[in-house]
Amino acid sequence: MRSAYGTDNPWFVRATASGRGRIRAGGIERDVAFESAAPDAHSAIDSAYHTKYDRYGPQIVGSVTGRAAAPNTIRLVPLTQN
């Protein structure tokens, strides 16, 4: 997951400070841990964003791809359901 508005975006600051949160996507809601993305994952993440969002133009996809987006990237790890 990437923050389109950088590491100062309030949700990103809270997520990285707490290390945990709750997400909702595609009708699923889960507790997750927020972790650093693997350094070698960025190329694949960029490709996925381009595949999904290029149709909206470079201003949209450009905010979440490239070298500058790497620090804005976190990995979502599902927490075990009790």
Coordinates of N, CA and C in Angstrom, one line a residue:
M1 N 0.9 -1.2 0.0 CA 0.0 0.0 0.0 C 0.9 1.2 0.0
R2 N 0.5 2.2 -0.8 CA 1.3 3.5 -0.8 C 0.5 4.7 -0.5
S3 N 1.1 5.6 0.1 CA 0.5 6.9 0.4 C 0.7 7.8 -0.8
A4 N -0.3 8.3 -1.5 CA -0.2 9.1 -2.7 C 0.4 10.5 -2.3
Y5 N 0.2 10.9 -1.0 CA 0.6 12.2 -0.6 C 1.8 12.2 0.4
G6 N 2.6 11.2 0.3 CA 3.9 11.1 1.0 C 3.7 10.6 2.4
T7 N 4.9 10.6 3.1 CA 5.0 10.1 4.4 C 4.4 11.0 5.5
D8 N 4.0 12.3 5.1 CA 3.4 13.2 6.0 C 1.9 13.2 6.0
N9 N 1.3 12.3 5.2 CA -0.1 12.2 5.1 C -0.6 11.6 6.5
P10 N -1.6 12.3 7.1 CA -2.0 11.9 8.4 C -2.3 10.4 8.6
W11 N -3.0 9.7 7.6 CA -3.3 8.3 7.8 C -2.0 7.5 7.8
F12 N -1.0 7.9 7.0 CA 0.2 7.2 6.9 C 1.0 7.4 8.2
V13 N 1.0 8.6 8.7 CA 1.7 8.8 10.0 C 1.1 8.0 11.1
R14 N -0.2 7.9 11.2 CA -0.8 7.1 12.3 C -0.6 5.6 12.1
A15 N -0.6 5.2 10.8 CA -0.4 3.8 10.5 C 1.0 3.3 10.9
T16 N 2.0 4.1 10.5 CA 3.3 3.7 10.8 C 3.7 3.9 12.3
A17 N 3.1 4.9 12.9 CA 3.4 5.1 14.4 C 2.8 4.0 15.2
S18 N 1.5 3.6 14.9 CA 0.9 2.5 15.7 C 1.3 1.1 15.3
G19 N 1.6 0.9 14.0 CA 2.1 -0.4 13.6 C 0.9 -1.4 13.3
R20 N -0.3 -0.9 13.7 CA -1.5 -1.8 13.5 C -2.7 -1.0 13.1
G21 N -3.7 -1.6 12.5 CA -4.9 -0.9 12.1 C -5.9 -1.9 11.6
R22 N -7.0 -1.3 11.1 CA -8.1 -2.1 10.6 C -8.4 -1.6 9.2
I23 N -8.4 -2.5 8.2 CA -8.7 -2.1 6.8 C -10.0 -2.7 6.3
R24 N -10.5 -2.1 5.3 CA -11.7 -2.6 4.7 C -11.6 -2.4 3.2
A25 N -11.7 -3.5 2.5 CA -11.6 -3.5 1.0 C -12.3 -4.7 0.4
G26 N -13.0 -4.4 -0.7 CA -13.7 -5.5 -1.4 C -14.7 -6.3 -0.5
G27 N -15.3 -5.6 0.5 CA -16.3 -6.2 1.3 C -15.7 -7.0 2.5
I28 N -14.4 -7.0 2.6 CA -13.7 -7.7 3.7 C -13.1 -6.7 4.7
E29 N -13.2 -6.9 5.9 CA -12.6 -6.1 7.0 C -11.7 -6.9 7.8
R30 N -10.4 -6.4 8.0 CA -9.4 -7.2 8.8 C -8.6 -6.3 9.6
D31 N -8.1 -6.8 10.7 CA -7.0 -6.2 11.5 C -5.7 -6.6 10.8
V32 N -4.8 -5.6 10.7 CA -3.6 -5.8 10.1 C -2.4 -5.2 10.8
A33 N -1.3 -5.6 10.6 CA 0.0 -5.0 11.0 C 0.5 -4.3 9.8
F34 N 1.1 -3.1 10.1 CA 1.7 -2.3 9.0 C 3.2 -2.5 9.1
E35 N 3.9 -3.0 8.1 CA 5.3 -3.3 8.1 C 6.0 -2.6 6.9
S36 N 7.3 -2.6 7.0 CA 8.0 -2.0 5.8 C 7.9 -3.0 4.7
A37 N 7.8 -2.5 3.5 CA 7.8 -3.3 2.3 C 9.2 -3.8 2.0
A38 N 9.3 -5.0 1.4 CA 10.6 -5.5 1.0 C 11.3 -4.6 0.0
P39 N 12.5 -4.3 0.1 CA 13.2 -3.4 -0.9 C 13.1 -3.8 -2.3
D40 N 13.0 -5.1 -2.6 CA 13.0 -5.7 -3.9 C 11.5 -5.7 -4.5
A41 N 10.5 -5.3 -3.7 CA 9.1 -5.3 -4.1 C 8.7 -4.1 -4.9
H42 N 9.5 -3.1 -4.9 CA 9.0 -1.8 -5.5 C 8.7 -1.9 -7.0
S43 N 9.5 -2.6 -7.7 CA 9.3 -2.7 -9.2 C 8.0 -3.4 -9.5
A44 N 7.7 -4.5 -8.8 CA 6.4 -5.2 -9.0 C 5.2 -4.3 -8.5
I45 N 5.4 -3.6 -7.5 CA 4.3 -2.7 -7.0 C 4.1 -1.6 -8.0
D46 N 5.1 -1.0 -8.6 CA 5.0 0.0 -9.6 C 4.2 -0.6 -10.8
S47 N 4.6 -1.7 -11.2 CA 3.9 -2.4 -12.4 C 2.4 -2.6 -12.1
A48 N 2.1 -3.0 -10.9 CA 0.7 -3.3 -10.6 C -0.1 -2.0 -10.6
Y49 N 0.5 -0.9 -10.0 CA -0.2 0.4 -10.1 C -0.4 0.9 -11.5
H50 N 0.7 0.7 -12.4 CA 0.5 1.1 -13.8 C -0.6 0.3 -14.5
T51 N -0.6 -1.0 -14.2 CA -1.6 -1.8 -14.9 C -3.0 -1.3 -14.5
K52 N -3.2 -1.0 -13.2 CA -4.5 -0.7 -12.7 C -4.9 0.8 -13.0
Y53 N -4.0 1.7 -12.9 CA -4.3 3.1 -12.9 C -3.8 4.0 -14.1
D54 N -3.1 3.4 -15.0 CA -2.5 4.2 -16.1 C -3.7 4.9 -16.9
R55 N -4.8 4.3 -17.0 CA -5.9 4.8 -17.8 C -6.4 6.2 -17.2
Y56 N -6.0 6.5 -16.0 CA -6.4 7.8 -15.4 C -5.4 8.9 -15.6
G57 N -4.3 8.6 -16.3 CA -3.3 9.6 -16.6 C -2.1 9.6 -15.6
P58 N -1.1 10.3 -16.1 CA 0.2 10.3 -15.3 C 0.1 11.0 -14.0
Q59 N -0.8 11.9 -13.9 CA -0.9 12.7 -12.6 C -1.3 11.7 -11.5
I60 N -2.2 10.8 -11.7 CA -2.7 9.9 -10.7 C -1.7 8.8 -10.4
V61 N -1.3 8.1 -11.5 CA -0.3 7.0 -11.2 C 1.0 7.5 -10.8
G62 N 1.4 8.7 -11.3 CA 2.7 9.2 -10.9 C 2.9 9.5 -9.5
S63 N 1.8 9.7 -8.8 CA 1.9 10.0 -7.3 C 2.2 8.8 -6.5
V64 N 2.1 7.6 -7.1 CA 2.3 6.4 -6.3 C 3.3 5.4 -7.0
T65 N 4.1 5.9 -7.9 CA 5.1 5.1 -8.6 C 6.4 5.8 -8.6
G66 N 7.4 5.0 -8.9 CA 8.8 5.6 -9.0 C 9.5 5.6 -7.7
R67 N 10.8 6.0 -7.8 CA 11.7 6.0 -6.7 C 11.2 6.8 -5.5
A68 N 10.5 7.9 -5.8 CA 10.0 8.7 -4.7 C 8.9 8.1 -3.9
A69 N 8.2 7.1 -4.5 CA 7.1 6.4 -3.8 C 7.6 5.3 -2.8
A70 N 8.8 4.9 -2.9 CA 9.3 3.8 -2.1 C 9.2 4.1 -0.6
P71 N 9.5 5.3 -0.1 CA 9.3 5.5 1.3 C 7.9 5.6 1.8
N72 N 7.0 5.7 0.8 CA 5.5 5.8 1.1 C 4.8 4.5 1.1
T73 N 5.6 3.4 1.1 CA 5.1 2.1 0.9 C 5.1 1.3 2.2
I74 N 4.0 0.7 2.5 CA 3.9 -0.2 3.7 C 3.3 -1.6 3.2
R75 N 3.6 -2.6 3.9 CA 3.1 -3.9 3.7 C 2.0 -4.2 4.7
L76 N 0.8 -4.7 4.3 CA -0.2 -5.1 5.2 C -0.2 -6.5 5.5
V77 N -0.1 -6.9 6.7 CA 0.0 -8.3 7.2 C -1.2 -8.6 8.0
P78 N -2.1 -9.5 7.5 CA -3.2 -9.8 8.3 C -2.9 -10.4 9.7
L79 N -3.6 -10.0 10.7 CA -3.4 -10.5 12.0 C -4.3 -11.7 12.2
T80 N -3.9 -12.6 13.0 CA -4.7 -13.8 13.2 C -6.0 -13.5 13.8
Q81 N -7.0 -14.1 13.3 CA -8.4 -13.9 13.9 C -8.5 -14.8 15.1
N82 N -9.0 -14.3 16.2 CA -9.2 -15.1 17.4 C -10.7 -15.5 17.4

